[in-house]
Amino acid sequence: MSKKNTPIVCLMKRFPKIKQFTKTWQFAALMGCLVGLVFFVLFYGVKTLNPTFIDWIFSTPAHDSAQHYFGWAFFKAEGWTWPPGAIKGLAYPFGQAIIFMDSIPLLAIIFKVLSPILPTTFQYFGLWTLACYMLMGGLSALCIRHFTKNPLITTIGAIFFVSTPLLIFRSFWHPALAGQWIVLAGIFLLLKHRLLSRNLKKFITYWTILMVVTTLIHPYFLPITGGLLVIALAIDHKNWRKTLLGLAVPIVTAFLAFYLAGGLAVPDNAFGGGLESKAFHLDGFWNPQGFSIFSHSNYPIYTEGLAYLGLGILALAIFTAIVALVQKKHLFKPIKRKVWLPVTIVLAGFLLFALSPSIQFGDKTLFTVPWPQFVISIWNIFRACGRLVWPVYYLLMLGILVAYIRLSSKWRIWGVIILLIFAGIQLADITLSPRARDRHNAIMAMQQESNTPKVLALSPIVTTQKHLVILDGKFTGNMEEFPRMALTALYYNLTLNTGHFARYPSGLEDFQHQQIQNLKTGKADVWANLYMTTDATLIKSLANKYHIKQIEKYFFITQ
């Protein structure tokens, strides 16, 4: 072989191109996605990625995963309706919507189109969660690359984001909200506002896509992406026509997507209260709530107020501040009023909304702001208000990393090594914490268990009926009973009147009472409805009017 063509010589000739590629945004995104992939596989395993494996769905302690699965299963089982996201087979006779089952409408609609070629039993929640980790890593690397092209820094920086407690807490329990990458996508578009503002069409296109995708994943992300859009428009405001157009098109299109996903198909949604119990607390950024190796055994849990940054990123912030003070180095350039004012107003709005009317620190309520009732009513639409702290959380984390990047810009390899040390602290602090270990153990265990409920044997009594009507009020929101009833209804191609939903049609309880009254007065349509109850007293009063069939603890009323 000629010396000119040896592998080493060829590699050396290609090295400049390889080195150049490592500084591109494609490489940053690729490495960030790889960080997310590695973290997912090491922390969760791979069994949930099997689309035909559903046993794990019924083994999660929170039970919400079963709700999400049945939203998809009933949606897939029936033909297309209008709007496309409506589900006629759930919450009969009112119907439900795929968007209120937290079943990730974007994927549910895509896979329903593909359902003729899919297996009968099919779930996409495992693959979705993997995608969330990879997108989280990829987008965080892109956000960091906005401030440095060092591929090692962007890759290490992604570790802080893929290991965040916010993502671990939502994974598998509430998969739609595991789409934390949506917040980073909005932040990334905001960082690129100068580039996008040069072309109004491109600006509107990118933000509209993000708003629509946000709507079709989970509506709780909408005020977040909407707020980031307002910041981008305020910063680049030149004339009112372009600003209003840039605001109206994404919002109107997102509302249309909400309608098509069935958002207006459920009558009289009942919105609950409890803002204070779902709020962000003032100590939230450093209160680990069990997500730190230093958490004590009886750690408090504020659920929606979780916003622990992690020991690694907090230590990095302290380290950066001390070194900057010693070196008298300014880490941030002066920011124009046109930029800092809208950023401050919107982020302050997010923080205020997340705090709820009751301002809390730890387990103590400091004071309560007496907001007017109409404000509280609007607040209750997004009653899990603590989630609105997410953009503040990620921007704070990104800001700490940017400050360190500017501080260590001339440290070369030492800058990388120091950041890697803090990333290691972050990983150890969070992944070895009590709640993370519990989550890891639970997910690994539920992949080994077989808890899929058995379908009730109704073949002898299901003839002309189209609807399984449950008369017991206790079945509403009961995740112990709902999965078995839902699987049975699906097996016999029946609708189901009750269950566990994110939003309940307000007439469900009245419908149950009316059906009981119809049975007592002999007006019940037993040819169309298969009635079920566990109430022995009710059955005793109806025994002379209908045929009663007992299967296990359930009584079925037939023709």
Coordinates of C-alpha atoms in Angstrom, one line a residue:
M1 CA 0.0 0.0 0.0
S2 CA 1.3 3.5 -0.9
K3 CA 2.3 5.6 2.0
K4 CA 0.0 8.3 0.5
N5 CA -3.0 6.1 0.9
T6 CA -2.5 4.5 4.3
P7 CA -5.5 4.7 6.7
I8 CA -3.7 7.0 9.0
V9 CA -2.9 9.4 6.2
C10 CA -6.5 9.3 4.9
L11 CA -7.8 10.0 8.5
M12 CA -5.4 12.9 8.9
K13 CA -6.6 14.3 5.6
R14 CA -10.2 14.0 6.8
F15 CA -9.5 15.3 10.3
P16 CA -10.0 19.0 9.5
K17 CA -13.5 18.2 8.0
I18 CA -14.3 16.0 11.0
K19 CA -13.2 18.7 13.4
Q20 CA -15.3 21.2 11.5
F21 CA -18.3 19.0 11.7
T22 CA -18.0 18.7 15.4
K23 CA -18.7 22.4 15.7
T24 CA -21.9 22.3 13.6
W25 CA -25.4 22.4 15.1
Q26 CA -26.1 19.0 13.6
F27 CA -23.3 17.5 15.7
A28 CA -24.5 19.3 18.8
A29 CA -28.0 18.0 18.4
L30 CA -26.8 14.5 17.6
M31 CA -24.6 14.3 20.7
G32 CA -27.4 15.8 22.9
C33 CA -29.8 13.1 21.6
L34 CA -27.2 10.5 22.4
V35 CA -26.9 11.7 26.0
G36 CA -30.7 11.4 26.3
L37 CA -30.7 7.9 24.8
V38 CA -27.9 6.6 27.1
F39 CA -29.6 8.1 30.2
F40 CA -32.9 6.5 29.3
V41 CA -31.5 3.1 28.6
L42 CA -29.4 3.0 31.8
F43 CA -32.1 4.4 34.0
Y44 CA -35.3 2.7 32.6
G45 CA -34.2 -0.3 30.5
V46 CA -35.7 -1.0 27.1
K47 CA -38.7 -3.3 27.7
T48 CA -41.2 -0.5 27.6
L49 CA -40.1 0.3 24.0
N50 CA -41.9 -2.9 22.8
P51 CA -45.2 -1.5 21.3
T52 CA -47.1 -4.7 22.0
F53 CA -46.1 -5.0 25.6
I54 CA -48.8 -3.3 27.8
D55 CA -48.4 -5.1 31.1
W56 CA -46.2 -2.4 32.6
I57 CA -49.0 0.2 31.9
F58 CA -51.2 -1.4 34.6
S59 CA -48.4 -1.7 37.1
T60 CA -47.5 1.9 37.7
P61 CA -48.4 3.0 41.2
A62 CA -50.0 6.3 40.0
H63 CA -52.4 4.5 37.7
D64 CA -52.6 7.5 35.4
S65 CA -50.8 5.5 32.7
A66 CA -53.9 3.3 32.4
Q67 CA -56.0 6.4 31.8
H68 CA -53.8 7.5 29.0
Y69 CA -53.7 4.0 27.4
F70 CA -57.5 3.7 27.4
G71 CA -57.9 7.1 25.8
W72 CA -55.8 5.8 22.9
A73 CA -57.5 2.3 22.9
F74 CA -61.0 3.6 22.7
F75 CA -60.0 6.3 20.2
K76 CA -58.4 3.7 18.0
A77 CA -61.4 1.2 18.4
E78 CA -64.0 3.5 16.8
G79 CA -64.4 5.1 13.4
W80 CA -63.5 8.7 12.7
T81 CA -65.9 11.3 14.0
W82 CA -66.1 15.1 14.0
P83 CA -64.1 16.6 15.4
P84 CA -61.5 14.0 14.8
G85 CA -60.3 13.9 18.4
A86 CA -63.7 13.1 19.8
I87 CA -64.2 9.7 21.5
K88 CA -67.9 8.6 21.5
G89 CA -67.1 5.3 23.3
L90 CA -66.1 6.9 26.6
A91 CA -68.2 9.0 29.0
Y92 CA -71.3 7.8 27.2
P93 CA -73.6 9.4 26.2
F94 CA -71.7 12.7 26.3
G95 CA -68.4 11.5 24.9
Q96 CA -64.8 12.3 25.7
A97 CA -61.9 13.8 23.9
I98 CA -58.4 12.4 23.2
I99 CA -56.9 15.7 24.5
F100 CA -58.6 15.2 27.9
M101 CA -57.3 11.6 28.3
D102 CA -53.7 12.9 28.2
S103 CA -53.0 10.3 25.5
I104 CA -50.7 12.6 23.4
P105 CA -53.2 13.5 20.6
L106 CA -50.4 14.1 18.1
L107 CA -49.3 10.4 18.3
A108 CA -52.8 9.1 18.8
I109 CA -54.1 10.6 15.6
I110 CA -51.0 9.5 13.6
F111 CA -51.2 5.9 14.9
K112 CA -55.0 5.8 14.4
V113 CA -54.4 6.5 10.7
L114 CA -51.9 3.6 10.7
S115 CA -54.1 1.3 12.9
P116 CA -55.0 -1.0 10.0
I117 CA -51.4 -2.2 9.8
L118 CA -50.7 -2.1 13.6
P119 CA -51.0 -5.0 16.0
T120 CA -54.3 -5.2 17.9
T121 CA -52.5 -4.5 21.1
F122 CA -50.3 -1.4 20.6
Q123 CA -48.9 1.3 22.9
Y124 CA -46.6 4.1 22.0
F125 CA -45.9 5.6 25.5
G126 CA -42.5 3.9 25.9
L127 CA -41.2 5.1 22.6
W128 CA -42.6 8.5 23.3
T129 CA -40.7 8.7 26.6
L130 CA -37.5 7.8 24.9
A131 CA -38.1 10.5 22.3
C132 CA -38.6 13.0 25.1
Y133 CA -35.2 12.2 26.6
M134 CA -33.5 12.4 23.2
L135 CA -35.2 15.7 22.3
M136 CA -34.5 17.1 25.7
G137 CA -30.8 16.3 25.2
G138 CA -30.7 17.5 21.6
L139 CA -32.5 20.8 22.2
S140 CA -30.6 21.6 25.3
A141 CA -27.4 21.1 23.4
L142 CA -28.6 23.4 20.7
C143 CA -29.5 26.1 23.2
I144 CA -26.1 25.8 24.8
R145 CA -24.4 25.9 21.3
H146 CA -26.0 29.3 20.9
F147 CA -23.3 30.5 23.3
T148 CA -20.4 28.2 22.5
K149 CA -19.4 25.9 19.6
N150 CA -17.3 23.7 21.9
P151 CA -18.7 20.3 21.3
L152 CA -17.6 19.0 24.7
I153 CA -19.3 21.8 26.5
T154 CA -22.6 21.4 24.6
T155 CA -22.6 17.6 25.2
I156 CA -21.8 17.9 28.9
G157 CA -24.3 20.7 29.3
A158 CA -27.0 18.4 28.0
I159 CA -26.5 16.1 31.0
F160 CA -27.9 18.7 33.3
F161 CA -31.2 18.8 31.3
V162 CA -31.8 15.1 30.7
S163 CA -31.3 14.3 34.4
T164 CA -33.6 17.0 35.6
P165 CA -36.1 15.8 38.3
L166 CA -38.9 17.4 36.3
L167 CA -38.4 14.9 33.5
I168 CA -37.8 11.9 35.8
F169 CA -40.9 12.7 37.9
R170 CA -43.2 12.8 34.8
S171 CA -41.7 9.9 32.8
F172 CA -44.2 6.9 32.5
W173 CA -46.5 8.3 35.2
H174 CA -47.7 11.3 33.1
P175 CA -46.0 10.8 29.7
A176 CA -47.6 13.8 28.0
L177 CA -46.0 16.1 30.5
A178 CA -42.7 14.3 30.0
G179 CA -42.5 16.5 26.8
Q180 CA -40.4 19.0 28.7
W181 CA -38.4 19.5 25.5
I182 CA -41.3 21.7 24.3
V183 CA -40.2 24.4 26.8
L184 CA -36.6 24.1 25.4
A185 CA -38.0 24.3 21.8
G186 CA -39.6 27.6 22.7
I187 CA -36.5 28.9 24.4
F188 CA -34.4 27.9 21.3
L189 CA -36.8 29.8 19.0
L190 CA -36.5 32.8 21.4
L191 CA -32.7 32.6 21.2
K192 CA -32.9 32.6 17.4
H193 CA -35.3 35.6 17.4
R194 CA -32.9 37.8 15.4
L195 CA -32.6 35.3 12.7
L196 CA -36.3 34.6 12.5
S197 CA -37.4 38.2 12.7
R198 CA -35.7 38.9 9.3
N199 CA -38.4 36.8 7.6
L200 CA -41.9 37.2 8.9
K201 CA -43.1 34.1 7.0
K202 CA -40.4 31.9 8.6
F203 CA -41.1 33.4 12.1
I204 CA -44.8 32.6 11.8
T205 CA -44.2 29.2 10.4
Y206 CA -41.8 28.0 13.2
W207 CA -43.9 29.4 16.0
T208 CA -47.1 28.1 14.5
I209 CA -45.7 24.6 14.3
L210 CA -44.5 24.8 17.9
M211 CA -47.9 26.0 19.1
V212 CA -49.8 23.3 17.2
V213 CA -47.4 20.6 18.4
T214 CA -47.7 21.9 21.9
T215 CA -51.5 21.8 21.7
L216 CA -51.5 18.2 20.4
I217 CA -49.2 17.0 23.2
H218 CA -50.6 18.7 26.3
P219 CA -52.5 22.1 26.7
Y220 CA -50.5 22.9 29.8
F221 CA -47.6 23.8 27.7
L222 CA -49.6 26.3 25.7
P223 CA -49.3 29.3 28.1
I224 CA -45.6 28.6 28.3
T225 CA -44.9 28.6 24.6
G226 CA -47.4 31.5 24.2
G227 CA -45.5 33.5 26.8
L228 CA -42.2 32.9 25.0
L229 CA -43.8 33.9 21.7
V230 CA -44.9 37.2 23.3
I231 CA -41.3 37.9 24.4
A232 CA -40.0 37.2 20.9
L233 CA -42.6 39.5 19.4
A234 CA -42.0 42.3 21.9
I235 CA -38.2 42.2 21.4
D236 CA -38.5 42.3 17.6
H237 CA -41.5 44.7 17.5
K238 CA -41.2 47.1 14.5
N239 CA -44.8 47.7 13.4
W240 CA -48.1 46.6 14.8
R241 CA -49.2 44.8 11.7
K242 CA -46.3 42.3 11.8
T243 CA -46.6 41.9 15.6
L244 CA -50.3 41.2 15.6
L245 CA -49.9 38.8 12.6
G246 CA -47.1 37.0 14.4
L247 CA -49.3 36.6 17.4
A248 CA -52.6 35.9 15.8
V249 CA -51.6 33.2 13.3
P250 CA -50.0 30.8 15.8
I251 CA -52.7 31.3 18.5
V252 CA -55.6 30.9 16.1
T253 CA -54.0 27.8 14.5
A254 CA -53.3 26.4 18.0
F255 CA -57.0 26.9 18.9
L256 CA -58.1 25.2 15.7
A257 CA -55.8 22.2 16.6
F258 CA -57.4 22.2 20.1
Y259 CA -60.9 22.0 18.5
L260 CA -59.9 19.3 16.1
A261 CA -58.4 17.3 19.0
G262 CA -61.8 17.4 20.7
G263 CA -61.1 20.2 23.1
L264 CA -64.6 21.6 22.7
A265 CA -66.4 18.2 22.3
V266 CA -66.8 17.6 26.0
P267 CA -69.9 19.5 27.4
D268 CA -69.7 21.6 30.5
N269 CA -66.2 20.6 31.7
A270 CA -65.9 20.8 35.4
F271 CA -62.8 22.6 36.4
G272 CA -61.6 22.0 39.9
G273 CA -59.8 24.2 42.5
G274 CA -57.0 23.4 44.8
L275 CA -54.6 26.0 43.5
E276 CA -52.6 26.2 46.7
S277 CA -51.9 22.4 46.7
K278 CA -50.6 22.5 43.2
A279 CA -48.4 25.6 43.5
F280 CA -44.7 26.4 43.3
H281 CA -43.2 27.4 46.6
L282 CA -40.6 30.1 47.1
D283 CA -37.9 27.6 48.1
G284 CA -38.7 25.4 45.1
F285 CA -35.4 25.8 43.2
W286 CA -33.3 24.4 46.1
N287 CA -35.9 22.3 47.9
P288 CA -35.2 18.8 46.5
Q289 CA -38.5 17.1 47.7
G290 CA -36.7 13.8 47.8
F291 CA -34.7 14.3 44.6
S292 CA -31.3 14.7 46.3
I293 CA -28.9 12.3 48.0
F294 CA -29.2 14.6 51.0
S295 CA -33.0 14.3 51.3
H296 CA -34.2 13.1 54.6
S297 CA -36.6 10.1 54.9
N298 CA -39.7 12.2 55.5
Y299 CA -39.1 14.7 52.7
P300 CA -42.1 17.0 51.8
I301 CA -43.7 16.6 48.4
Y302 CA -45.5 19.5 46.7
T303 CA -46.1 17.6 43.5
E304 CA -46.7 20.3 40.9
G305 CA -44.3 22.7 42.7
L306 CA -41.3 20.5 42.0
A307 CA -38.5 22.7 40.6
Y308 CA -35.3 21.4 42.2
L309 CA -32.3 22.5 40.1
G310 CA -29.9 19.9 41.4
L311 CA -26.8 20.1 43.6
G312 CA -24.5 20.1 40.5
I313 CA -26.0 23.2 38.9
L314 CA -26.4 25.0 42.2
A315 CA -22.8 24.3 43.1
L316 CA -21.8 25.5 39.6
A317 CA -23.7 28.7 40.1
I318 CA -21.9 29.4 43.4
F319 CA -18.5 28.5 41.9
T320 CA -19.0 30.7 38.9
A321 CA -20.2 33.7 41.1
I322 CA -17.2 33.4 43.5
V323 CA -14.6 33.1 40.7
A324 CA -16.2 36.0 38.8
L325 CA -16.1 38.2 41.9
V326 CA -12.5 37.3 42.6
Q327 CA -11.5 38.0 39.0
K328 CA -13.8 41.0 38.8
K329 CA -15.1 39.6 35.6
H330 CA -18.4 40.7 34.1
L331 CA -20.2 37.6 32.7
F332 CA -23.2 39.3 31.0
K333 CA -23.2 42.2 28.7
P334 CA -25.6 45.2 29.3
I335 CA -29.0 44.2 27.9
K336 CA -31.2 46.7 26.0
R337 CA -34.4 47.8 27.7
K338 CA -36.3 46.5 24.7
V339 CA -35.0 43.0 25.6
W340 CA -34.9 42.9 29.4
L341 CA -38.3 44.5 29.9
P342 CA -40.5 42.0 28.1
V343 CA -38.4 39.1 29.4
T344 CA -38.8 40.4 33.0
I345 CA -42.5 41.0 32.7
V346 CA -43.4 37.6 31.1
L347 CA -41.1 35.6 33.4
A348 CA -42.5 37.5 36.4
G349 CA -46.0 36.6 35.2
F350 CA -45.0 33.0 35.0
L351 CA -43.6 33.0 38.5
L352 CA -46.6 34.9 39.9
F353 CA -49.1 32.4 38.3
A354 CA -47.0 29.4 39.5
L355 CA -47.1 30.7 43.1
S356 CA -50.9 30.7 43.3
P357 CA -52.8 33.2 45.4
S358 CA -51.2 31.7 48.6
I359 CA -47.5 32.5 48.8
Q360 CA -45.8 29.5 50.4
F361 CA -42.3 28.8 51.6
G362 CA -41.6 25.2 52.5
D363 CA -44.7 23.9 54.3
K364 CA -45.7 27.3 55.6
T365 CA -48.1 29.8 53.9
L366 CA -46.7 33.3 54.3
F367 CA -49.7 35.2 53.1
T368 CA -52.6 35.0 50.7
V369 CA -53.4 37.6 48.1
P370 CA -57.2 38.4 47.9
W371 CA -57.6 38.2 44.1
P372 CA -61.1 38.9 42.7
Q373 CA -63.2 35.8 42.0
F374 CA -63.1 36.2 38.2
V375 CA -59.3 36.1 38.4
I376 CA -59.4 32.9 40.5
S377 CA -61.8 31.4 37.9
I378 CA -59.3 32.0 35.1
W379 CA -56.5 30.7 37.3
N380 CA -58.5 27.5 37.9
I381 CA -58.5 26.7 34.1
F382 CA -54.8 25.8 34.6
R383 CA -55.2 24.7 38.2
A384 CA -51.9 22.9 38.4
C385 CA -50.4 26.3 38.4
G386 CA -46.9 25.2 39.7
R387 CA -46.1 24.0 36.2
L388 CA -45.9 27.5 34.9
V389 CA -42.5 27.9 36.7
W390 CA -41.0 25.5 34.1
P391 CA -39.7 28.2 31.7
V392 CA -38.2 30.1 34.6
Y393 CA -36.6 26.9 35.7
Y394 CA -34.9 26.0 32.4
L395 CA -33.9 29.6 31.7
L396 CA -32.3 29.8 35.1
M397 CA -30.4 26.5 34.4
L398 CA -29.3 27.8 31.0
G399 CA -28.3 31.1 32.5
I400 CA -26.0 29.4 35.0
L401 CA -24.3 27.4 32.2
V402 CA -23.9 30.5 30.0
A403 CA -22.3 32.4 32.9
Y404 CA -19.8 29.5 33.4
I405 CA -19.1 29.3 29.6
R406 CA -18.2 32.9 29.6
L407 CA -16.1 32.6 32.7
S408 CA -14.2 29.6 31.4
S409 CA -13.8 30.7 27.8
K410 CA -10.0 30.8 28.1
W411 CA -9.5 27.8 30.3
R412 CA -9.5 25.3 27.4
I413 CA -9.4 21.7 28.7
W414 CA -9.7 22.7 32.3
G415 CA -13.0 24.4 31.6
V416 CA -14.3 21.1 30.2
I417 CA -13.0 19.1 33.1
I418 CA -14.5 21.3 35.7
L419 CA -17.9 21.3 34.0
L420 CA -17.7 17.5 33.8
I421 CA -17.1 17.3 37.5
F422 CA -20.2 19.4 38.3
A423 CA -22.2 17.3 35.8
G424 CA -21.1 14.2 37.7
I425 CA -22.3 15.8 41.0
Q426 CA -25.6 16.6 39.3
L427 CA -26.0 13.0 38.1
A428 CA -25.1 11.5 41.5
D429 CA -27.3 13.9 43.5
I430 CA -30.4 13.2 41.4
T431 CA -30.1 9.7 40.2
L432 CA -29.0 8.3 43.6
S433 CA -31.7 10.3 45.5
P434 CA -34.5 8.5 47.3
R435 CA -37.3 9.4 44.9
A436 CA -35.2 8.7 41.8
R437 CA -34.2 5.3 43.2
D438 CA -37.8 4.6 44.0
R439 CA -38.8 5.6 40.5
H440 CA -36.1 3.5 38.9
N441 CA -36.9 0.5 41.0
A442 CA -40.7 0.8 40.3
I443 CA -40.2 1.1 36.6
M444 CA -37.8 -1.8 36.4
A445 CA -40.2 -3.9 38.6
M446 CA -43.3 -3.1 36.6
Q447 CA -41.6 -4.3 33.4
Q448 CA -41.3 -7.7 35.0
E449 CA -44.9 -7.9 36.4
S450 CA -48.0 -9.0 34.6
N451 CA -50.9 -7.0 36.0
T452 CA -53.1 -6.6 33.0
P453 CA -56.7 -7.0 34.3
K454 CA -58.7 -10.0 33.0
V455 CA -61.7 -9.4 30.8
L456 CA -65.0 -10.4 32.4
A457 CA -66.7 -13.3 30.7
L458 CA -69.8 -11.6 29.3
S459 CA -70.4 -13.7 26.2
P460 CA -73.6 -15.3 27.4
I461 CA -75.3 -12.0 28.2
V462 CA -74.0 -9.6 25.5
T463 CA -76.4 -9.9 22.6
T464 CA -77.9 -6.7 21.2
Q465 CA -76.4 -4.2 23.7
K466 CA -74.1 -1.4 22.6
H467 CA -73.4 0.3 25.9
L468 CA -72.0 -0.9 29.2
V469 CA -73.7 1.4 31.7
I470 CA -72.2 1.4 35.2
L471 CA -74.6 2.5 37.8
D472 CA -72.2 2.9 40.8
G473 CA -71.0 6.4 41.4
K474 CA -67.8 5.0 43.1
F475 CA -66.5 3.9 39.6
T476 CA -66.0 7.5 38.5
G477 CA -62.3 8.2 38.9
N478 CA -61.7 4.8 40.4
M479 CA -58.5 3.5 38.9
E480 CA -58.8 0.2 40.8
E481 CA -62.0 -0.7 38.8
F482 CA -61.8 1.3 35.6
P483 CA -59.1 -0.7 33.8
R484 CA -61.0 -4.0 34.0
M485 CA -64.3 -2.4 33.0
A486 CA -62.6 -0.6 30.1
L487 CA -60.8 -3.7 28.8
T488 CA -64.1 -5.6 29.0
A489 CA -66.0 -2.9 27.1
L490 CA -63.3 -2.8 24.4
Y491 CA -63.3 -6.6 24.1
Y492 CA -67.1 -6.7 23.5
N493 CA -67.2 -3.5 21.4
L494 CA -69.3 -1.6 24.0
T495 CA -69.2 2.0 25.0
L496 CA -68.5 2.9 28.7
N497 CA -70.2 5.7 30.6
T498 CA -67.7 6.3 33.4
G499 CA -64.0 6.1 34.1
H500 CA -61.0 8.2 35.0
F501 CA -60.7 11.4 32.9
A502 CA -58.8 14.6 33.1
R503 CA -62.1 16.4 32.5
Y504 CA -65.5 15.1 33.4
P505 CA -68.7 16.0 31.6
S506 CA -70.9 17.5 34.3
G507 CA -73.9 15.4 33.3
L508 CA -72.3 12.0 34.1
E509 CA -73.7 11.7 37.6
D510 CA -77.2 12.8 36.5
F511 CA -77.1 10.2 33.7
Q512 CA -76.4 7.4 36.3
H513 CA -79.3 8.6 38.5
Q514 CA -81.6 8.8 35.5
Q515 CA -80.7 5.2 34.4
I516 CA -81.4 3.9 37.9
Q517 CA -84.8 5.7 37.9
N518 CA -85.6 4.2 34.5
L519 CA -84.8 0.7 35.8
K520 CA -87.0 1.2 38.8
T521 CA -89.9 2.4 36.7
G522 CA -89.5 -0.2 34.0
K523 CA -88.4 2.4 31.3
A524 CA -84.9 1.2 30.9
D525 CA -83.7 0.1 27.5
V526 CA -82.1 -3.2 28.3
W527 CA -81.8 -4.1 24.7
A528 CA -79.3 -1.3 24.0
N529 CA -77.8 -1.0 27.5
L530 CA -76.0 -3.6 29.6
Y531 CA -76.3 -2.3 33.2
M532 CA -73.8 -3.2 35.9
T533 CA -73.8 -2.5 39.6
T534 CA -72.2 -3.9 42.8
D535 CA -75.2 -2.6 44.9
A536 CA -76.9 -5.7 46.2
T537 CA -79.8 -3.6 47.6
L538 CA -80.5 -2.1 44.2
I539 CA -80.4 -5.6 42.6
K540 CA -82.9 -6.9 45.2
S541 CA -85.4 -4.2 44.3
L542 CA -85.1 -5.0 40.6
A543 CA -85.0 -8.8 40.8
N544 CA -88.7 -9.2 39.8
K545 CA -88.4 -6.9 36.8
Y546 CA -85.2 -8.0 35.0
H547 CA -82.9 -11.0 34.6
I548 CA -79.9 -10.6 36.9
K549 CA -76.6 -12.3 36.2
Q550 CA -73.9 -12.2 38.8
I551 CA -70.3 -12.5 37.5
E552 CA -67.8 -12.4 40.4
K553 CA -68.8 -9.4 42.5
Y554 CA -70.6 -7.6 39.7
F555 CA -74.4 -7.8 38.9
F556 CA -75.5 -7.4 35.3
I557 CA -79.1 -6.4 34.4
T558 CA -80.2 -7.9 31.1
Q559 CA -83.4 -8.5 29.1

